[in-house]
Amino acid sequence: MKIALIGAGGTLGAAVHATLIGRGHEVVTVGRSSGDLRHDIADPAQITGMYERIGPLDAVVSAAGDTPWKPIAEMTARDYEAAFRGKVLSQVELVRQGLRRVAERGSFTLITGVLAREPVPTGSAASLANGAVEAFVRAAAIEIAPQRVNAVSPTVFTESLDDYGAFFPGMEPVDLAKVTQAYVRSVEGAQTGQVYCP
């Protein structure tokens, strides 16, 4: 398959990239500051440019999305807007614009996270964004068939515990290898409207 991978420069994106390449796929990486193509998916016009440059695709995979982390009392309206634009609208736009670019039975795989189900202090923006993405996946799946759309919703990565473990107290970490298999399942499988929680 020819796959566009957004966010390949991050910890998760690099692991997904290696896994998809290892399975014989052609992967075009896209990022704000690294990758085969440089586009910021928070800007709808740059998503348009990305699709025009890549051409026809079999799948679009996202491992990107930014949200601010602050106590609610310190959050501003712009912080919540930034979370919504950075993780929700950007991925919705990947699907909306991609409908005409992805093969008839192609797929979209979006990224959410455990905070949609298990909130933590300072993570309200991430919880909001993750929940919105998951709701969109379920709604979009019933409209875009035979194209498919799923989300991968991991908890903290085992490999990132030193940096982020304190934000996820008591939560079972997950190995990146297990998360990448959820991406494989979404890209190569037949399910749609699913939220995979590795």
PDB file of C-alpha atoms in Angstrom:
ATOM      1  CA  MET A   1       0.000   0.000   0.000  1.00  0.00           C
ATOM      2  CA  LYS A   2       0.967   3.626  -0.429  1.00  0.00           C
ATOM      3  CA  ILE A   3       0.519   5.265   2.970  1.00  0.00           C
ATOM      4  CA  ALA A   4       0.847   8.857   4.197  1.00  0.00           C
ATOM      5  CA  LEU A   5       2.159   8.922   7.770  1.00  0.00           C
ATOM      6  CA  ILE A   6       1.758  12.193   9.634  1.00  0.00           C
ATOM      7  CA  GLY A   7       3.990  12.691  12.667  1.00  0.00           C
ATOM      8  CA  ALA A   8       6.678  10.153  11.802  1.00  0.00           C
ATOM      9  CA  GLY A   9       9.323  12.182  13.642  1.00  0.00           C
ATOM     10  CA  GLY A  10       7.899  11.479  17.099  1.00  0.00           C
ATOM     11  CA  THR A  11       8.418   8.447  19.307  1.00  0.00           C
ATOM     12  CA  LEU A  12       5.210   6.753  18.179  1.00  0.00           C
ATOM     13  CA  GLY A  13       5.468   7.893  14.585  1.00  0.00           C
ATOM     14  CA  ALA A  14       8.989   6.528  14.197  1.00  0.00           C
ATOM     15  CA  ALA A  15       7.873   3.142  15.531  1.00  0.00           C
ATOM     16  CA  VAL A  16       4.825   3.059  13.249  1.00  0.00           C
ATOM     17  CA  HIS A  17       7.011   4.052  10.300  1.00  0.00           C
ATOM     18  CA  ALA A  18       9.488   1.244  10.925  1.00  0.00           C
ATOM     19  CA  THR A  19       6.670  -1.285  11.335  1.00  0.00           C
ATOM     20  CA  LEU A  20       4.852  -0.296   8.142  1.00  0.00           C
ATOM     21  CA  ILE A  21       8.072  -0.235   6.107  1.00  0.00           C
ATOM     22  CA  GLY A  22       8.954  -3.631   7.535  1.00  0.00           C
ATOM     23  CA  ARG A  23       5.647  -4.969   6.244  1.00  0.00           C
ATOM     24  CA  GLY A  24       6.457  -3.859   2.709  1.00  0.00           C
ATOM     25  CA  HIS A  25       4.395  -0.690   2.445  1.00  0.00           C
ATOM     26  CA  GLU A  26       5.471   2.498   0.681  1.00  0.00           C
ATOM     27  CA  VAL A  27       5.327   5.199   3.354  1.00  0.00           C
ATOM     28  CA  VAL A  28       5.458   8.945   2.699  1.00  0.00           C
ATOM     29  CA  THR A  29       6.276  10.750   5.940  1.00  0.00           C
ATOM     30  CA  VAL A  30       4.814  14.178   6.704  1.00  0.00           C
ATOM     31  CA  GLY A  31       5.703  16.556   9.531  1.00  0.00           C
ATOM     32  CA  ARG A  32       6.037  20.198  10.485  1.00  0.00           C
ATOM     33  CA  SER A  33       9.820  20.049  10.781  1.00  0.00           C
ATOM     34  CA  SER A  34      10.841  16.611   9.499  1.00  0.00           C
ATOM     35  CA  GLY A  35       9.751  14.004   6.998  1.00  0.00           C
ATOM     36  CA  ASP A  36       9.597  13.517   3.249  1.00  0.00           C
ATOM     37  CA  LEU A  37       7.116  16.414   3.086  1.00  0.00           C
ATOM     38  CA  ARG A  38       6.852  19.405   5.440  1.00  0.00           C
ATOM     39  CA  HIS A  39       3.263  20.383   6.189  1.00  0.00           C
ATOM     40  CA  ASP A  40       1.485  21.544   9.342  1.00  0.00           C
ATOM     41  CA  ILE A  41      -1.821  19.654   9.504  1.00  0.00           C
ATOM     42  CA  ALA A  42      -3.260  22.306  11.830  1.00  0.00           C
ATOM     43  CA  ASP A  43      -3.604  24.420   8.644  1.00  0.00           C
ATOM     44  CA  PRO A  44      -6.278  23.085   6.245  1.00  0.00           C
ATOM     45  CA  ALA A  45      -4.520  24.705   3.286  1.00  0.00           C
ATOM     46  CA  GLN A  46      -1.357  22.771   4.081  1.00  0.00           C
ATOM     47  CA  ILE A  47      -3.352  19.532   4.192  1.00  0.00           C
ATOM     48  CA  THR A  48      -4.630  20.366   0.710  1.00  0.00           C
ATOM     49  CA  GLY A  49      -1.051  20.920  -0.445  1.00  0.00           C
ATOM     50  CA  MET A  50       0.059  17.656   1.147  1.00  0.00           C
ATOM     51  CA  TYR A  51      -2.574  15.630  -0.669  1.00  0.00           C
ATOM     52  CA  GLU A  52      -1.806  17.359  -3.971  1.00  0.00           C
ATOM     53  CA  ARG A  53       1.891  16.528  -3.646  1.00  0.00           C
ATOM     54  CA  ILE A  54       1.437  12.911  -2.580  1.00  0.00           C
ATOM     55  CA  GLY A  55      -1.224  11.899  -5.083  1.00  0.00           C
ATOM     56  CA  PRO A  56      -3.466   8.823  -4.767  1.00  0.00           C
ATOM     57  CA  LEU A  57      -3.159   6.862  -1.517  1.00  0.00           C
ATOM     58  CA  ASP A  58      -4.326   3.618   0.015  1.00  0.00           C
ATOM     59  CA  ALA A  59      -4.187   4.815   3.621  1.00  0.00           C
ATOM     60  CA  VAL A  60      -3.608   7.857   5.814  1.00  0.00           C
ATOM     61  CA  VAL A  61      -2.102   7.305   9.257  1.00  0.00           C
ATOM     62  CA  SER A  62      -1.812   9.974  11.950  1.00  0.00           C
ATOM     63  CA  ALA A  63       0.516   9.887  14.929  1.00  0.00           C
ATOM     64  CA  ALA A  64       0.360  13.640  15.532  1.00  0.00           C
ATOM     65  CA  GLY A  65      -1.664  15.981  17.704  1.00  0.00           C
ATOM     66  CA  ASP A  66      -0.778  18.645  20.261  1.00  0.00           C
ATOM     67  CA  THR A  67      -2.697  19.670  23.371  1.00  0.00           C
ATOM     68  CA  PRO A  68      -1.684  21.988  26.235  1.00  0.00           C
ATOM     69  CA  TRP A  69      -1.283  20.569  29.756  1.00  0.00           C
ATOM     70  CA  LYS A  70      -2.355  22.954  32.534  1.00  0.00           C
ATOM     71  CA  PRO A  71      -4.732  23.014  35.486  1.00  0.00           C
ATOM     72  CA  ILE A  72      -8.202  24.090  34.364  1.00  0.00           C
ATOM     73  CA  ALA A  73      -7.908  27.295  36.435  1.00  0.00           C
ATOM     74  CA  GLU A  74      -4.893  28.272  34.311  1.00  0.00           C
ATOM     75  CA  MET A  75      -6.351  27.271  30.951  1.00  0.00           C
ATOM     76  CA  THR A  76      -7.527  30.014  28.625  1.00  0.00           C
ATOM     77  CA  ALA A  77     -10.132  29.886  25.885  1.00  0.00           C
ATOM     78  CA  ARG A  78      -7.260  29.942  23.406  1.00  0.00           C
ATOM     79  CA  ASP A  79      -5.666  26.924  25.092  1.00  0.00           C
ATOM     80  CA  TYR A  80      -8.812  24.869  24.509  1.00  0.00           C
ATOM     81  CA  GLU A  81      -9.083  26.180  20.965  1.00  0.00           C
ATOM     82  CA  ALA A  82      -5.466  25.164  20.377  1.00  0.00           C
ATOM     83  CA  ALA A  83      -6.163  21.656  21.661  1.00  0.00           C
ATOM     84  CA  PHE A  84      -9.211  21.338  19.453  1.00  0.00           C
ATOM     85  CA  ARG A  85      -7.402  22.641  16.392  1.00  0.00           C
ATOM     86  CA  GLY A  86      -4.165  20.764  17.072  1.00  0.00           C
ATOM     87  CA  LYS A  87      -5.621  17.305  17.659  1.00  0.00           C
ATOM     88  CA  VAL A  88      -9.260  17.268  16.551  1.00  0.00           C
ATOM     89  CA  LEU A  89      -9.825  19.590  13.602  1.00  0.00           C
ATOM     90  CA  SER A  90      -6.478  18.657  12.057  1.00  0.00           C
ATOM     91  CA  GLN A  91      -7.348  14.954  12.008  1.00  0.00           C
ATOM     92  CA  VAL A  92     -10.953  15.569  10.953  1.00  0.00           C
ATOM     93  CA  GLU A  93      -9.567  17.569   8.051  1.00  0.00           C
ATOM     94  CA  LEU A  94      -7.252  14.700   7.087  1.00  0.00           C
ATOM     95  CA  VAL A  95     -10.360  12.562   6.643  1.00  0.00           C
ATOM     96  CA  ARG A  96     -12.580  15.212   5.065  1.00  0.00           C
ATOM     97  CA  GLN A  97     -10.059  16.187   2.415  1.00  0.00           C
ATOM     98  CA  GLY A  98      -8.761  12.650   2.073  1.00  0.00           C
ATOM     99  CA  LEU A  99     -12.069  11.154   0.979  1.00  0.00           C
ATOM    100  CA  ARG A 100     -11.306  12.157  -2.613  1.00  0.00           C
ATOM    101  CA  ARG A 101      -7.642  11.117  -2.396  1.00  0.00           C
ATOM    102  CA  VAL A 102      -7.774   7.715  -0.718  1.00  0.00           C
ATOM    103  CA  ALA A 103      -8.693   4.510  -2.539  1.00  0.00           C
ATOM    104  CA  GLU A 104     -12.294   3.308  -2.516  1.00  0.00           C
ATOM    105  CA  ARG A 105     -11.486   0.682   0.113  1.00  0.00           C
ATOM    106  CA  GLY A 106      -8.680   2.641   1.726  1.00  0.00           C
ATOM    107  CA  SER A 107      -8.465   3.708   5.344  1.00  0.00           C
ATOM    108  CA  PHE A 108      -7.727   6.449   7.833  1.00  0.00           C
ATOM    109  CA  THR A 109      -6.129   5.765  11.216  1.00  0.00           C
ATOM    110  CA  LEU A 110      -6.242   8.602  13.763  1.00  0.00           C
ATOM    111  CA  ILE A 111      -4.565   8.999  17.160  1.00  0.00           C
ATOM    112  CA  THR A 112      -6.366   9.633  20.457  1.00  0.00           C
ATOM    113  CA  GLY A 113      -5.294   8.487  23.911  1.00  0.00           C
ATOM    114  CA  VAL A 114      -6.182   6.988  27.264  1.00  0.00           C
ATOM    115  CA  LEU A 115      -7.272  10.345  28.701  1.00  0.00           C
ATOM    116  CA  ALA A 116     -10.536  10.038  26.794  1.00  0.00           C
ATOM    117  CA  ARG A 117     -11.390   7.294  29.303  1.00  0.00           C
ATOM    118  CA  GLU A 118      -9.080   7.927  32.254  1.00  0.00           C
ATOM    119  CA  PRO A 119      -8.631  11.654  32.942  1.00  0.00           C
ATOM    120  CA  VAL A 120      -5.746  13.024  34.997  1.00  0.00           C
ATOM    121  CA  PRO A 121      -5.043  16.434  36.566  1.00  0.00           C
ATOM    122  CA  THR A 122      -3.866  19.058  34.030  1.00  0.00           C
ATOM    123  CA  GLY A 123      -5.108  16.867  31.149  1.00  0.00           C
ATOM    124  CA  SER A 124      -8.572  18.322  30.530  1.00  0.00           C
ATOM    125  CA  ALA A 125      -7.676  19.623  27.064  1.00  0.00           C
ATOM    126  CA  ALA A 126      -6.261  16.248  26.053  1.00  0.00           C
ATOM    127  CA  SER A 127      -9.343  14.458  27.408  1.00  0.00           C
ATOM    128  CA  LEU A 128     -11.598  16.811  25.470  1.00  0.00           C
ATOM    129  CA  ALA A 129      -9.655  16.359  22.245  1.00  0.00           C
ATOM    130  CA  ASN A 130      -9.310  12.587  22.522  1.00  0.00           C
ATOM    131  CA  GLY A 131     -13.000  12.125  23.246  1.00  0.00           C
ATOM    132  CA  ALA A 132     -13.935  14.297  20.277  1.00  0.00           C
ATOM    133  CA  VAL A 133     -11.703  12.338  17.896  1.00  0.00           C
ATOM    134  CA  GLU A 134     -13.173   9.040  19.072  1.00  0.00           C
ATOM    135  CA  ALA A 135     -16.743  10.318  18.613  1.00  0.00           C
ATOM    136  CA  PHE A 136     -15.856  11.536  15.125  1.00  0.00           C
ATOM    137  CA  VAL A 137     -14.412   8.140  14.174  1.00  0.00           C
ATOM    138  CA  ARG A 138     -17.621   6.371  15.128  1.00  0.00           C
ATOM    139  CA  ALA A 139     -19.756   8.917  13.245  1.00  0.00           C
ATOM    140  CA  ALA A 140     -17.581   9.055  10.129  1.00  0.00           C
ATOM    141  CA  ALA A 141     -17.420   5.274   9.813  1.00  0.00           C
ATOM    142  CA  ILE A 142     -21.142   5.015   9.044  1.00  0.00           C
ATOM    143  CA  GLU A 143     -20.896   7.594   6.255  1.00  0.00           C
ATOM    144  CA  ILE A 144     -17.680   6.950   4.360  1.00  0.00           C
ATOM    145  CA  ALA A 145     -17.927   3.191   3.694  1.00  0.00           C
ATOM    146  CA  PRO A 146     -16.426   1.331   1.915  1.00  0.00           C
ATOM    147  CA  GLN A 147     -13.552   3.558   3.036  1.00  0.00           C
ATOM    148  CA  ARG A 148     -12.684   2.882   6.681  1.00  0.00           C
ATOM    149  CA  VAL A 149     -11.690   4.989   9.680  1.00  0.00           C
ATOM    150  CA  ASN A 150     -10.396   3.882  13.086  1.00  0.00           C
ATOM    151  CA  ALA A 151      -8.481   5.377  16.003  1.00  0.00           C
ATOM    152  CA  VAL A 152      -5.627   4.099  18.133  1.00  0.00           C
ATOM    153  CA  SER A 153      -5.925   5.140  21.792  1.00  0.00           C
ATOM    154  CA  PRO A 154      -2.839   4.107  23.781  1.00  0.00           C
ATOM    155  CA  THR A 155      -1.829   4.813  27.334  1.00  0.00           C
ATOM    156  CA  VAL A 156       1.685   5.974  28.281  1.00  0.00           C
ATOM    157  CA  PHE A 157       4.443   4.120  26.421  1.00  0.00           C
ATOM    158  CA  THR A 158       6.768   1.876  28.391  1.00  0.00           C
ATOM    159  CA  GLU A 159       9.634   3.502  26.507  1.00  0.00           C
ATOM    160  CA  SER A 160       8.533   6.967  27.698  1.00  0.00           C
ATOM    161  CA  LEU A 161       7.927   6.241  31.383  1.00  0.00           C
ATOM    162  CA  ASP A 162      10.962   8.229  32.528  1.00  0.00           C
ATOM    163  CA  ASP A 163       9.626  11.359  30.836  1.00  0.00           C
ATOM    164  CA  TYR A 164       5.857  10.997  31.204  1.00  0.00           C
ATOM    165  CA  GLY A 165       5.119   8.283  33.759  1.00  0.00           C
ATOM    166  CA  ALA A 166       4.434  10.810  36.529  1.00  0.00           C
ATOM    167  CA  PHE A 167       1.485  12.191  34.539  1.00  0.00           C
ATOM    168  CA  PHE A 168      -0.186   8.747  34.424  1.00  0.00           C
ATOM    169  CA  PRO A 169      -0.053   7.460  38.026  1.00  0.00           C
ATOM    170  CA  GLY A 170      -1.149   3.869  38.420  1.00  0.00           C
ATOM    171  CA  MET A 171      -1.843   3.363  34.720  1.00  0.00           C
ATOM    172  CA  GLU A 172      -0.423   0.285  33.072  1.00  0.00           C
ATOM    173  CA  PRO A 173       2.095   1.328  30.406  1.00  0.00           C
ATOM    174  CA  VAL A 174       2.084  -0.224  26.942  1.00  0.00           C
ATOM    175  CA  ASP A 175       5.039  -1.207  24.765  1.00  0.00           C
ATOM    176  CA  LEU A 176       5.375   0.693  21.504  1.00  0.00           C
ATOM    177  CA  ALA A 177       5.483  -2.634  19.658  1.00  0.00           C
ATOM    178  CA  LYS A 178       1.935  -3.362  20.829  1.00  0.00           C
ATOM    179  CA  VAL A 179       0.708   0.071  19.776  1.00  0.00           C
ATOM    180  CA  THR A 180       2.192  -0.308  16.312  1.00  0.00           C
ATOM    181  CA  GLN A 181       0.267  -3.557  15.888  1.00  0.00           C
ATOM    182  CA  ALA A 182      -2.955  -1.635  16.464  1.00  0.00           C
ATOM    183  CA  TYR A 183      -1.965   0.592  13.536  1.00  0.00           C
ATOM    184  CA  VAL A 184      -1.290  -2.487  11.403  1.00  0.00           C
ATOM    185  CA  ARG A 185      -4.694  -3.881  12.360  1.00  0.00           C
ATOM    186  CA  SER A 186      -6.375  -0.643  11.310  1.00  0.00           C
ATOM    187  CA  VAL A 187      -4.481  -0.283   8.024  1.00  0.00           C
ATOM    188  CA  GLU A 188      -4.485  -3.894   6.859  1.00  0.00           C
ATOM    189  CA  GLY A 189      -7.659  -5.185   8.521  1.00  0.00           C
ATOM    190  CA  ALA A 190     -11.318  -4.834   7.638  1.00  0.00           C
ATOM    191  CA  GLN A 191     -12.851  -3.124  10.680  1.00  0.00           C
ATOM    192  CA  THR A 192     -14.133   0.430  10.756  1.00  0.00           C
ATOM    193  CA  GLY A 193     -15.420   2.767  13.442  1.00  0.00           C
ATOM    194  CA  GLN A 194     -13.152   1.122  16.018  1.00  0.00           C
ATOM    195  CA  VAL A 195     -11.106   2.652  18.823  1.00  0.00           C
ATOM    196  CA  TYR A 196      -8.199   0.316  19.496  1.00  0.00           C
ATOM    197  CA  CYS A 197      -6.893   0.531  23.066  1.00  0.00           C
ATOM    198  CA  PRO A 198      -3.596  -1.384  23.120  1.00  0.00           C
TER     199      PRO A 198
END
